[in-house]
XYZ file of C-alpha atoms in Angstrom:
358
model
C 14.397 -2.960 -25.079
C 11.152 -2.602 -23.152
C 10.858 -3.982 -19.651
C 8.677 -6.955 -18.732
C 5.593 -5.697 -16.901
C 5.294 -7.963 -13.900
C 2.659 -8.152 -11.162
C 4.102 -9.490 -7.894
C 1.305 -10.676 -5.603
C 1.702 -11.505 -1.904
C -0.201 -11.690 1.391
C -3.478 -13.494 0.811
C -6.390 -14.795 2.847
C -4.690 -17.861 4.278
C -3.190 -18.580 7.685
C 0.201 -18.058 6.014
C -0.460 -14.402 5.203
C 2.445 -13.042 7.231
C 4.942 -15.543 5.832
C 3.780 -14.759 2.296
C 4.554 -11.073 2.827
C 8.107 -11.912 3.898
C 8.527 -14.258 0.921
C 7.145 -11.568 -1.382
C 9.639 -9.017 -0.097
C 12.484 -11.499 -0.577
C 11.527 -12.205 -4.184
C 11.048 -8.476 -4.841
C 14.583 -7.881 -3.594
C 16.169 -10.069 -6.293
C 14.132 -8.881 -9.286
C 16.293 -6.928 -11.741
C 14.761 -3.452 -12.133
C 16.528 -3.090 -15.494
C 14.448 -6.032 -16.771
C 11.155 -5.703 -14.889
C 8.589 -2.962 -14.412
C 6.960 -4.252 -11.231
C 3.519 -3.602 -9.784
C 3.277 -4.780 -6.170
C -0.110 -6.133 -5.096
C -0.845 -7.088 -1.514
C -3.953 -9.101 -0.719
C -5.286 -8.571 2.798
C -6.602 -11.329 5.036
C -10.089 -10.083 4.161
C -9.395 -10.428 0.461
C -8.861 -6.769 -0.504
C -6.360 -6.228 -3.330
C -4.118 -3.281 -2.473
C -1.635 -1.411 -4.669
C 1.588 -1.289 -2.631
C 3.650 1.682 -3.743
C 6.448 1.415 -1.185
C 8.389 -1.823 -1.513
C 9.903 -1.342 1.936
C 6.457 -1.840 3.508
C 5.920 -5.364 2.168
C 7.710 -7.552 4.716
C 6.561 -5.758 7.894
C 3.023 -5.293 6.488
C 2.920 -1.530 6.910
C 1.061 -1.522 3.595
C -1.943 -2.792 5.569
C -1.998 0.126 8.018
C -4.632 2.172 6.133
C -6.659 -0.222 3.999
C -9.652 2.099 3.606
C -7.643 4.852 1.938
C -5.213 2.652 0.018
C -5.547 2.396 -3.771
C -6.918 -0.931 -4.958
C -5.365 -3.031 -7.705
C -6.911 -6.116 -9.214
C -6.496 -8.285 -12.286
C -9.316 -8.279 -14.786
C -10.470 -11.703 -16.079
C -10.780 -10.113 -19.519
C -8.220 -11.366 -22.017
C -6.732 -7.902 -22.543
C -4.251 -8.792 -19.738
C -5.025 -5.732 -17.711
C -4.497 -4.627 -14.138
C -7.109 -2.180 -12.886
C -6.045 0.405 -10.285
C -8.696 2.358 -8.389
C -7.791 5.589 -6.575
C -10.896 7.089 -5.056
C -13.307 7.523 -7.970
C -10.671 7.346 -10.692
C -9.434 4.296 -12.525
C -6.158 3.454 -14.266
C -5.556 0.428 -16.456
C -2.094 -1.112 -16.739
C -1.219 -3.946 -19.057
C 0.856 -6.742 -17.531
C 2.945 -9.384 -19.210
C 3.357 -11.903 -16.395
C 2.098 -12.581 -12.879
C 4.227 -13.874 -10.025
C 2.088 -15.110 -7.130
C 4.029 -15.473 -3.877
C 0.934 -16.642 -2.040
C 1.200 -19.534 0.386
C -1.832 -21.601 1.332
C -5.502 -21.183 0.496
C -6.552 -18.877 -2.340
C -2.970 -18.630 -3.551
C -1.408 -22.055 -3.716
C -4.588 -24.030 -4.373
C -5.366 -23.220 -8.000
C -7.861 -20.414 -7.420
C -5.713 -17.455 -8.446
C -4.094 -19.600 -11.139
C -7.581 -20.005 -12.618
C -7.906 -16.221 -12.774
C -4.612 -15.983 -14.655
C -5.822 -18.650 -17.069
C -9.066 -16.754 -17.717
C -7.104 -13.592 -18.426
C -4.541 -15.416 -20.606
C -1.748 -14.055 -18.405
C 1.445 -16.135 -18.162
C 2.252 -16.855 -14.521
C 4.998 -18.368 -12.411
C 4.586 -21.778 -10.815
C 2.289 -24.771 -11.047
C -0.945 -24.654 -13.030
C -4.426 -24.574 -11.560
C -4.906 -28.360 -11.583
C -1.509 -29.214 -10.084
C -1.963 -26.483 -7.479
C -5.397 -27.753 -6.462
C -4.279 -31.384 -6.226
C -1.116 -30.731 -4.240
C -2.743 -28.265 -1.854
C -5.183 -30.984 -0.842
C -3.189 -33.593 1.095
C -5.981 -36.148 0.669
C -5.802 -36.072 -3.128
C -2.017 -35.850 -3.111
C -2.029 -39.152 -1.240
C -4.218 -40.697 -3.909
C -1.676 -39.623 -6.551
C 1.241 -40.941 -4.491
C -0.547 -44.284 -4.048
C -1.157 -44.524 -7.792
C 2.571 -44.293 -8.582
C 3.694 -46.571 -5.760
C 5.363 -43.975 -3.538
C 5.311 -45.033 0.099
C 3.656 -42.641 2.551
C 2.102 -42.499 6.003
C -1.095 -44.520 6.372
C -4.130 -42.330 6.959
C -7.835 -42.068 7.694
C -9.912 -39.367 6.000
C -12.578 -37.462 7.935
C -15.087 -34.817 6.831
C -15.633 -31.933 9.246
C -19.396 -32.452 9.290
C -18.871 -36.002 10.537
C -17.558 -34.832 13.912
C -20.504 -32.601 14.752
C -22.598 -33.584 17.767
C -22.759 -37.287 18.481
C -20.903 -38.033 15.254
C -17.590 -37.430 17.029
C -17.884 -40.724 18.936
C -18.339 -42.705 15.718
C -15.409 -40.966 14.027
C -13.104 -41.537 16.990
C -14.087 -45.214 17.117
C -13.350 -45.597 13.404
C -9.965 -43.909 13.714
C -8.931 -45.932 16.761
C -9.880 -49.133 14.921
C -7.504 -48.278 12.073
C -4.676 -46.270 13.678
C -2.571 -46.446 16.822
C -1.535 -43.586 19.073
C 0.321 -41.341 18.650
C -1.139 -40.023 15.408
C -1.106 -36.738 13.521
C -4.307 -34.804 12.857
C -4.087 -32.423 9.887
C -6.390 -30.145 7.924
C -6.258 -31.493 4.387
C -5.776 -28.105 2.725
C -4.044 -25.912 5.304
C -0.399 -25.066 4.774
C 2.712 -24.297 6.814
C 1.713 -26.781 9.545
C -1.249 -24.653 10.655
C -3.919 -26.565 12.565
C -1.807 -29.720 12.889
C -1.599 -31.582 16.197
C -0.085 -34.797 17.459
C -2.578 -36.863 19.418
C -1.263 -39.252 22.071
C -4.682 -40.263 23.410
C -8.422 -39.978 22.787
C -8.757 -36.577 24.458
C -6.013 -35.102 22.283
C -7.494 -36.743 19.199
C -10.870 -35.083 19.808
C -9.193 -31.704 20.394
C -7.100 -32.168 17.258
C -10.115 -33.014 15.117
C -11.917 -29.896 16.322
C -8.890 -27.691 15.604
C -8.360 -29.190 12.150
C -12.055 -28.640 11.350
C -11.578 -24.933 12.053
C -9.059 -24.838 9.205
C -10.643 -27.120 6.613
C -13.671 -29.245 5.779
C -11.472 -32.315 5.177
C -9.174 -33.819 7.804
C -6.406 -36.410 7.630
C -5.457 -38.584 10.583
C -2.057 -40.111 9.860
C 0.190 -42.640 11.447
C 3.099 -41.057 13.277
C 6.415 -41.581 11.511
C 9.343 -41.374 13.909
C 12.267 -40.218 11.855
C 14.271 -37.444 10.233
C 12.467 -34.741 8.245
C 14.100 -34.348 4.838
C 13.235 -31.835 2.112
C 14.142 -31.627 -1.563
C 13.795 -28.767 -4.065
C 12.442 -29.552 -7.543
C 12.793 -27.194 -10.499
C 11.683 -27.194 -14.136
C 8.998 -29.088 -16.025
C 8.623 -32.242 -18.102
C 11.899 -33.811 -19.159
C 13.759 -30.705 -17.964
C 12.818 -31.298 -14.333
C 15.611 -31.779 -11.817
C 15.927 -32.210 -8.056
C 18.584 -30.581 -5.910
C 20.390 -32.145 -3.006
C 18.449 -32.585 0.216
C 18.101 -30.683 3.459
C 17.078 -31.698 6.948
C 14.705 -30.028 9.400
C 15.618 -30.356 13.069
C 12.523 -29.169 14.931
C 12.800 -27.521 18.331
C 9.358 -28.885 19.231
C 7.959 -32.409 19.116
C 7.163 -31.808 15.463
C 7.734 -29.007 12.957
C 4.546 -26.997 13.446
C 4.070 -23.317 12.564
C 5.559 -22.014 15.818
C 8.556 -24.352 15.634
C 9.137 -23.256 12.047
C 8.826 -19.498 12.360
C 8.903 -18.575 16.063
C 11.479 -20.885 17.645
C 15.105 -20.006 17.018
C 16.197 -23.462 18.184
C 14.743 -25.107 15.072
C 17.435 -25.749 12.465
C 17.623 -26.224 8.717
C 20.635 -28.255 7.584
C 21.710 -28.325 3.944
C 23.436 -31.522 2.818
C 22.879 -33.578 5.996
C 24.715 -36.828 6.591
C 22.542 -39.521 5.084
C 23.480 -42.508 2.895
C 23.901 -41.680 -0.794
C 21.348 -44.345 -1.669
C 18.702 -42.584 0.444
C 19.635 -39.203 -0.980
C 19.183 -40.564 -4.513
C 15.917 -42.275 -3.588
C 14.501 -39.028 -2.191
C 15.548 -37.041 -5.263
C 14.068 -39.630 -7.612
C 10.772 -39.784 -5.724
C 10.557 -35.996 -5.504
C 10.725 -35.680 -9.289
C 8.334 -38.599 -9.742
C 5.716 -37.009 -7.470
C 6.186 -33.566 -9.047
C 5.610 -34.965 -12.535
C 2.675 -37.159 -11.486
C 0.940 -34.083 -10.058
C 1.603 -32.164 -13.305
C 4.058 -29.877 -11.540
C 5.565 -26.894 -13.320
C 8.254 -24.419 -12.298
C 9.172 -25.171 -8.728
C 8.093 -27.131 -5.692
C 9.508 -28.417 -2.417
C 8.860 -32.084 -1.686
C 9.088 -33.342 1.893
C 9.889 -36.811 3.211
C 10.748 -38.727 6.366
C 13.533 -41.242 6.810
C 12.020 -43.561 9.382
C 14.145 -44.344 12.408
C 15.112 -47.984 12.725
C 14.064 -48.977 9.194
C 15.571 -46.176 7.024
C 12.319 -46.311 5.068
C 11.774 -43.205 2.893
C 8.218 -41.965 3.474
C 6.621 -39.177 1.422
C 5.024 -36.395 3.487
C 3.831 -33.552 1.239
C 4.569 -31.262 -1.700
C 4.484 -27.448 -1.612
C 4.029 -25.691 -4.956
C 4.924 -22.153 -3.789
C 7.726 -22.845 -1.315
C 8.668 -20.229 1.249
C 11.357 -17.671 0.534
C 12.091 -16.348 4.015
C 15.487 -16.255 5.729
C 14.890 -19.768 7.118
C 13.255 -21.318 4.046
C 14.827 -24.489 2.724
C 14.034 -24.067 -0.981
C 16.384 -21.139 -1.722
C 19.074 -22.741 0.446
C 18.921 -25.967 -1.556
C 18.908 -24.138 -4.875
C 21.929 -22.086 -3.816
C 23.772 -25.247 -2.776
C 22.989 -26.620 -6.250
C 24.597 -23.557 -7.831
C 21.551 -21.370 -8.466
C 21.319 -17.940 -6.852
C 17.770 -16.756 -6.207
C 17.888 -13.959 -8.764
C 18.992 -16.457 -11.399
C 16.298 -19.054 -10.817
C 13.575 -16.422 -10.352
C 14.441 -15.116 -13.836
C 14.212 -18.634 -15.199
C 10.829 -19.196 -13.511
C 9.508 -16.097 -15.251
C 10.896 -17.278 -18.600
C 9.263 -20.688 -18.107
C 5.867 -19.076 -17.550
C 5.916 -17.946 -21.182
C 6.964 -21.399 -22.368
C 3.890 -22.964 -20.734
C 1.607 -20.257 -22.123
C 2.608 -21.192 -25.675
C 0.861 -24.586 -25.405
């Protein structure tokens, strides 16, 4: 029996480049070499597609040490399902059966690379181009959540061009008329809590708007929800979709930003935290509801708050290529539900063919 020719893609041009490399190495480590003939492709922060020939160099990014002399590898948009490898002046063409993007954030989780796979008629793991684009953009995700009656943090939308020059004063006045301090300022399309700040006053709001504008052209200013951060893993598609149990994030900082998540050992992830069964069921039900409403496919992690004092369940965001590092909640929740990573990764690859049939 011939092996499945799989392209595993990691890195990328987003602020989550480093995390994506670690996730890519983790996924690579559970792929059965008796079943898969794997081509490893690393995308640099500058957008160069590199053929990575030593799997051990993925996580620590040694594959990026000599970009100029590294062989390039890129997927052709032609429908012959080919991977083109360039070594100096010579070219090699490999056919691939399936693509597995482990790309967090922009240009990986936002529908762009999924569009390339669609052009090339290559089956691929994870959400489609439309679902990826919608869920990457927090502004449009909120519109979807509103349409299905899922409660979420109230927000004000801002365009980056609106805060230029004297426009900042008008934007701040509008925000202060609608929201109370403290409030969160977020880039609409950045991932892994990059560019997010908590503003306690006007000075911090202005600084937060400027930082968010460095990461995206759209900005969300949200009410601050004081409560527990709860996450849920969703797997499958259509009527076969299911949600796992829930996990809790205990941030070492005031909120779970990038540094608290990846650089602070005092942050904790707790599988199966003590919460009422009714709230656990509500979170699982809403996670599946949001996933389906966004046309989700394969896997996603859906995040909520349980508000202190009211026990109100408040939707936060959905991530369509959840992290697979040592501290990532998604694989922990799937394992607690009885699914080892190697098992559900195989199933994700199988599902990619099922979608491609339609």
